[in-house]
C-alpha positions as YAML, in Angstrom:
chain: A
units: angstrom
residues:
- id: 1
  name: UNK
  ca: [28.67, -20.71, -35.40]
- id: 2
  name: UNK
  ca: [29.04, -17.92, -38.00]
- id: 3
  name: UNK
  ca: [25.90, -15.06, -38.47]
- id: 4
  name: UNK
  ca: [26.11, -13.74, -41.86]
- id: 5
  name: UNK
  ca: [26.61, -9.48, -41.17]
- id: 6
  name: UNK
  ca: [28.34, -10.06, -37.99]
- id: 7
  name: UNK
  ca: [27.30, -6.58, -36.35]
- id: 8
  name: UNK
  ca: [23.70, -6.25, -38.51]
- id: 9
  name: UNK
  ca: [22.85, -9.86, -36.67]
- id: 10
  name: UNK
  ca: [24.42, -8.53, -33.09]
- id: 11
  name: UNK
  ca: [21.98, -5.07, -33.84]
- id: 12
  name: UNK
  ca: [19.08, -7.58, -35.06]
- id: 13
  name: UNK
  ca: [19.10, -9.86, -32.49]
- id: 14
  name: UNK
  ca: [19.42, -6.91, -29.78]
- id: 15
  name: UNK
  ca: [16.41, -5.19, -31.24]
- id: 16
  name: UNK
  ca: [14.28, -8.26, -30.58]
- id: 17
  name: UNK
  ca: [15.57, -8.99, -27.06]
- id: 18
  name: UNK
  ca: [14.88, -5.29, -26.03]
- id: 19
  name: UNK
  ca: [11.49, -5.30, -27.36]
- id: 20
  name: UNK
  ca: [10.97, -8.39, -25.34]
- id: 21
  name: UNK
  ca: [11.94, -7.07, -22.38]
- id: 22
  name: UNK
  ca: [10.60, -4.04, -22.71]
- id: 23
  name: UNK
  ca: [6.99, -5.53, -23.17]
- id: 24
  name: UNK
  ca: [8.13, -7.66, -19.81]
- id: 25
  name: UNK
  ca: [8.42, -4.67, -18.30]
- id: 26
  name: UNK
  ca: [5.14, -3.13, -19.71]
- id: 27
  name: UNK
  ca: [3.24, -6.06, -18.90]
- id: 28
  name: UNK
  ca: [4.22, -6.12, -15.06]
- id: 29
  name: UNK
  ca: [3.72, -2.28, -14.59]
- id: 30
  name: UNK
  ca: [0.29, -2.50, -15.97]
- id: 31
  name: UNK
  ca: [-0.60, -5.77, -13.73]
- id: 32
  name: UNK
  ca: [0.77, -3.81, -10.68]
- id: 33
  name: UNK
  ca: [-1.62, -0.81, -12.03]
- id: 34
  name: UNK
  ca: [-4.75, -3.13, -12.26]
- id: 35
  name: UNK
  ca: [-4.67, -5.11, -9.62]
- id: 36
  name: UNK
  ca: [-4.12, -1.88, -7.85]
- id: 37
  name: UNK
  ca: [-7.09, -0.33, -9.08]
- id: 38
  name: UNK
  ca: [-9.03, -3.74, -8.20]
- id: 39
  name: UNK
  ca: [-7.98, -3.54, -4.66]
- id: 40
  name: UNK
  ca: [-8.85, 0.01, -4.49]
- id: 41
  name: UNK
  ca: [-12.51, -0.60, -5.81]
- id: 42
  name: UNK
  ca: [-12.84, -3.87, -3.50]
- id: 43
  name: UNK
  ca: [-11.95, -1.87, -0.39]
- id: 44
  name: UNK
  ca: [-14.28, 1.38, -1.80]
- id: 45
  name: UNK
  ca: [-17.26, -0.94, -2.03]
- id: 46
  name: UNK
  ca: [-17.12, -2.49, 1.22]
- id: 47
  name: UNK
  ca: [-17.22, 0.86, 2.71]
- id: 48
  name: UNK
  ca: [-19.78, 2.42, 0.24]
- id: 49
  name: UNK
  ca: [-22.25, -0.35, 0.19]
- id: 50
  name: UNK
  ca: [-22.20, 0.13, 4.31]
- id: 51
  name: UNK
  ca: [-20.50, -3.71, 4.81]
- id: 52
  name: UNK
  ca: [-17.79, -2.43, 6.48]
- id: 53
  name: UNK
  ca: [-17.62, 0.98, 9.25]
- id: 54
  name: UNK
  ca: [-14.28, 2.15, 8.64]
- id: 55
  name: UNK
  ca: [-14.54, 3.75, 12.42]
- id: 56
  name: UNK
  ca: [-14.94, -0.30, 13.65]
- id: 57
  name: UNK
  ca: [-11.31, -1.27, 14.10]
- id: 58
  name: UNK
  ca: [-11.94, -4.71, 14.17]
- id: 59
  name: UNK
  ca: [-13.65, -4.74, 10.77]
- id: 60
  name: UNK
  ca: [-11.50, -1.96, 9.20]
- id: 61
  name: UNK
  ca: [-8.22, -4.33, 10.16]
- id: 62
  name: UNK
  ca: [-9.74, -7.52, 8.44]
- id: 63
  name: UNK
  ca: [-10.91, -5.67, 5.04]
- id: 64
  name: UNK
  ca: [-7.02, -4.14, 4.76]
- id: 65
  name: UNK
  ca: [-5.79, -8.13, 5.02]
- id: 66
  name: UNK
  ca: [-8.04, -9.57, 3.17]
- id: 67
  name: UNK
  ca: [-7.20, -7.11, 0.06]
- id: 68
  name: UNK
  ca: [-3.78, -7.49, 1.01]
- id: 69
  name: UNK
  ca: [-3.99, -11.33, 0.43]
- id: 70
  name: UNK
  ca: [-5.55, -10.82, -2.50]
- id: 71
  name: UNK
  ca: [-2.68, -9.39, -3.99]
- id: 72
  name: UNK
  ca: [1.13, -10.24, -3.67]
- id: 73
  name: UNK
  ca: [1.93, -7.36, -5.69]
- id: 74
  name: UNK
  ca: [1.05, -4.66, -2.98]
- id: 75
  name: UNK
  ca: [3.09, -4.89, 0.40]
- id: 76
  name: UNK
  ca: [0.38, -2.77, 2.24]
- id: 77
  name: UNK
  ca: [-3.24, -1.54, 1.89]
- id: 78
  name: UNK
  ca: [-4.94, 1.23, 4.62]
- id: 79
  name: UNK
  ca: [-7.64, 2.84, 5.55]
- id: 80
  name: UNK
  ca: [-8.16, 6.09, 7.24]
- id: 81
  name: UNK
  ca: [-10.63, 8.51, 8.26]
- id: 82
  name: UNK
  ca: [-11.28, 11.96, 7.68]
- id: 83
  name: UNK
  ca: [-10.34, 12.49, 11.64]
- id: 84
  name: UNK
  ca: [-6.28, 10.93, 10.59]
- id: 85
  name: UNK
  ca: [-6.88, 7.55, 11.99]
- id: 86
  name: UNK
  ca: [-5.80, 4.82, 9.99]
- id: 87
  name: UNK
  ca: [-5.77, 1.29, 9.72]
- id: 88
  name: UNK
  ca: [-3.37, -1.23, 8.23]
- id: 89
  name: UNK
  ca: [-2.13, -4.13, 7.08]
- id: 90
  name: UNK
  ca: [1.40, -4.95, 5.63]
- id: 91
  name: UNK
  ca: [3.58, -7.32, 4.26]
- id: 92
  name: UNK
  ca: [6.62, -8.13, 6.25]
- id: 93
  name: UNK
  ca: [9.54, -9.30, 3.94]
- id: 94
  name: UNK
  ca: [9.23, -13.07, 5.22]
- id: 95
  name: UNK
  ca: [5.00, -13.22, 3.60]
- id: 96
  name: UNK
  ca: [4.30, -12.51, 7.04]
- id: 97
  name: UNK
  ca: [1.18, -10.17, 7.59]
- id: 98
  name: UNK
  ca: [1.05, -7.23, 10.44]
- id: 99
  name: UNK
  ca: [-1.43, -5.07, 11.48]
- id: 100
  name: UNK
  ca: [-1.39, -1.40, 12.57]
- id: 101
  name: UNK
  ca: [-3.58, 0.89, 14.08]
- id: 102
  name: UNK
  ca: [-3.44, 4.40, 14.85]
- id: 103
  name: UNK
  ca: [-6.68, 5.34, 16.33]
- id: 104
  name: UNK
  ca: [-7.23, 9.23, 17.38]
- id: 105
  name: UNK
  ca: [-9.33, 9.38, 20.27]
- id: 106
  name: UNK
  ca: [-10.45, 13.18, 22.72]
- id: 107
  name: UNK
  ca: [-6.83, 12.85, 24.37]
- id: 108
  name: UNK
  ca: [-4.28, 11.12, 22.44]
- id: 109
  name: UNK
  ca: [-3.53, 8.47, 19.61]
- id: 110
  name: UNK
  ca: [-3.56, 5.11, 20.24]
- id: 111
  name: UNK
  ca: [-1.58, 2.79, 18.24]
- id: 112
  name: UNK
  ca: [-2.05, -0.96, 18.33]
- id: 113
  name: UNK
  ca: [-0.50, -4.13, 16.63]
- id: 114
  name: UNK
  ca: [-1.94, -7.02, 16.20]
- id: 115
  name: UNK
  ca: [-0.08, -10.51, 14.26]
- id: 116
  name: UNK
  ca: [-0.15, -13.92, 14.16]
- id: 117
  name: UNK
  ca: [4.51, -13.56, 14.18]
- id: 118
  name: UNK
  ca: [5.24, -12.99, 18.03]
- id: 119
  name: UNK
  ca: [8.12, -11.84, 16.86]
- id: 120
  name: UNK
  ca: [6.48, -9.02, 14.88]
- id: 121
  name: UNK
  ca: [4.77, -7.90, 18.60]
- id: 122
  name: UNK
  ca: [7.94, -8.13, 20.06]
- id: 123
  name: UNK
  ca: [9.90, -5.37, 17.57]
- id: 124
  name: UNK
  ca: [6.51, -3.46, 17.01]
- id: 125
  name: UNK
  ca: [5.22, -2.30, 21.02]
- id: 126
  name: UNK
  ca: [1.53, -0.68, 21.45]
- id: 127
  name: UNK
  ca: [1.44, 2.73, 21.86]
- id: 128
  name: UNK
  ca: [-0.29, 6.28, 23.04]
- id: 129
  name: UNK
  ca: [1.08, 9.23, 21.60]
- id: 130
  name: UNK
  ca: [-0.38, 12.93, 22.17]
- id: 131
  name: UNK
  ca: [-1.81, 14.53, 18.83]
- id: 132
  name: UNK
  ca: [1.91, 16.71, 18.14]
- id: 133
  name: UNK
  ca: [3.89, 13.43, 17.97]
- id: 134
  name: UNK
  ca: [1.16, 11.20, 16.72]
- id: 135
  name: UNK
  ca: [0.46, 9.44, 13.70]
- id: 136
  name: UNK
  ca: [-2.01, 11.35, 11.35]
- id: 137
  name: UNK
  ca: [-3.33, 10.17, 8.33]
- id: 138
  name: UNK
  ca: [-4.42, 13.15, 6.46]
- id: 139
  name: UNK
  ca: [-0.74, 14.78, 7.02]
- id: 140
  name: UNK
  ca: [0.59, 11.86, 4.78]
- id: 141
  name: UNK
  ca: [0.88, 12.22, 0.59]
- id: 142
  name: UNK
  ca: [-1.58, 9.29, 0.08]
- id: 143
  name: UNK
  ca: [-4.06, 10.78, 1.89]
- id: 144
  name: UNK
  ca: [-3.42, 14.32, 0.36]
- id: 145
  name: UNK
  ca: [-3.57, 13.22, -2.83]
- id: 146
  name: UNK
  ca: [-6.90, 11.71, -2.88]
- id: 147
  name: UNK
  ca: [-8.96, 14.28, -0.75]
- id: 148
  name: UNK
  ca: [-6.65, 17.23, -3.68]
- id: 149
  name: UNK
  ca: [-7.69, 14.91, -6.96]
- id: 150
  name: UNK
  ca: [-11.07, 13.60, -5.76]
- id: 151
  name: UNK
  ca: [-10.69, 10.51, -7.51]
- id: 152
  name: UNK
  ca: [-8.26, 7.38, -7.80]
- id: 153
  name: UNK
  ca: [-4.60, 8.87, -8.13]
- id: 154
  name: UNK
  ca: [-0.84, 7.54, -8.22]
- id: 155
  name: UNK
  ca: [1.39, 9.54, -6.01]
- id: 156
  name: UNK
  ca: [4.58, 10.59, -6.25]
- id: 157
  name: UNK
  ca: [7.32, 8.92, -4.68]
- id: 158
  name: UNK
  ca: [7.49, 9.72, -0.59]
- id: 159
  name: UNK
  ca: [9.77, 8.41, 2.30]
- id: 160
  name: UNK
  ca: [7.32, 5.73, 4.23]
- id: 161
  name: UNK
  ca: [7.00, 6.89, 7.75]
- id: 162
  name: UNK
  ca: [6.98, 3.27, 9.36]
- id: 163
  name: UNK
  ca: [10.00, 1.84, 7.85]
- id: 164
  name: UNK
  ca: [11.83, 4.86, 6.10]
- id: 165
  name: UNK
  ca: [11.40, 3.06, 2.64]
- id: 166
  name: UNK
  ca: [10.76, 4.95, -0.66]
- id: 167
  name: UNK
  ca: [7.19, 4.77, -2.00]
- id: 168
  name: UNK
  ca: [4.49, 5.19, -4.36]
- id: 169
  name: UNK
  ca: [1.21, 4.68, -3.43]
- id: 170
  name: UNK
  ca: [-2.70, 4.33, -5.27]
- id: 171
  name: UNK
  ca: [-5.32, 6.30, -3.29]
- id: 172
  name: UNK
  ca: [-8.49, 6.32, -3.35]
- id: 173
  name: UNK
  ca: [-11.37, 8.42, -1.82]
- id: 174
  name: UNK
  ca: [-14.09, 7.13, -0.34]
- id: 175
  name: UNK
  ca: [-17.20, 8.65, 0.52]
...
């Protein structure tokens, strides 16, 4: 095979493929954007419109899974309250879905799992923690970010505090 210009063909044909990825790219980041701001208005209109108490663990749990399925894009949705409880649902590297909650009560902070995986209950062990070592919700960036902006917001990357990953997250206040 011989390309007439040699190099101007190598430079043409490089152009093209960059542009094509680079829409790729584009395309992905703005699904991951959307979808995030769907999720977001899903879970802020359950709560709004009074369907869902976000104090009613129960309820709270099944809203955070249900967006979560919605979506294979996100790996975890919650839901806290302006007392630093939170509830949440994640997905676990093998699709597998697990449930957290971190419930602040007069004494302490309770934190339950809940899973369909028994191995997921075996690694992950209920909880009560007093309110120095506990989980709260409103000391995370997520949660600081969207009681500082008042409105839907992108954070900066943070270090997860359940698994040590780096993060971004979409937050969104509800009232």
């Amino acid at each position: 095979i011989t390309y007439y210009g040699g190099m101007d063909s190598i430079h043409s044909l490089s152009r093209v493929f960059t542009k094509q990825v680079s829409k790729g790219i584009t395309d992905k980041i703005n699904q991951l954007f959307n979808s995030a701001e769907e999720s977001g208005n899903i879970t802020s209109f359950a709560i709004s419109a009074g369907l869902i108490d976000p104090k009613n663990e129960f309820k709270s749990l099944q809203l955070a899974t249900f967006v979560l399925s919605q979506n294979p894009n996100i790996s975890s949705v919650n839901i806290a309250t302006p007392d630093g409880s939170k509830y949440k649902a994640s997905r676990e590297i093998n699709g597998a879905v697990l449930q957290r909650s971190d419930i602040r009560t007069k004494k302490n902070i309770i934190r339950k799992y809940y899973s369909e995986e028994k191995e997921l209950l075996q690694r992950n062990k209920d909880s009560a923690s007093s309110f120095e070592t506990g989980y709260d919700a409103r000391k995370r960036p997520w949660f600081k970010k969207a009681i500082e902006t008042q409105a839907s917001a992108w954070t900066d990357i943070y270090e997860s505090s359940s698994d040590q990953q780096f993060v971004y997250s979409y937050a969104k206040p509800i009232y």
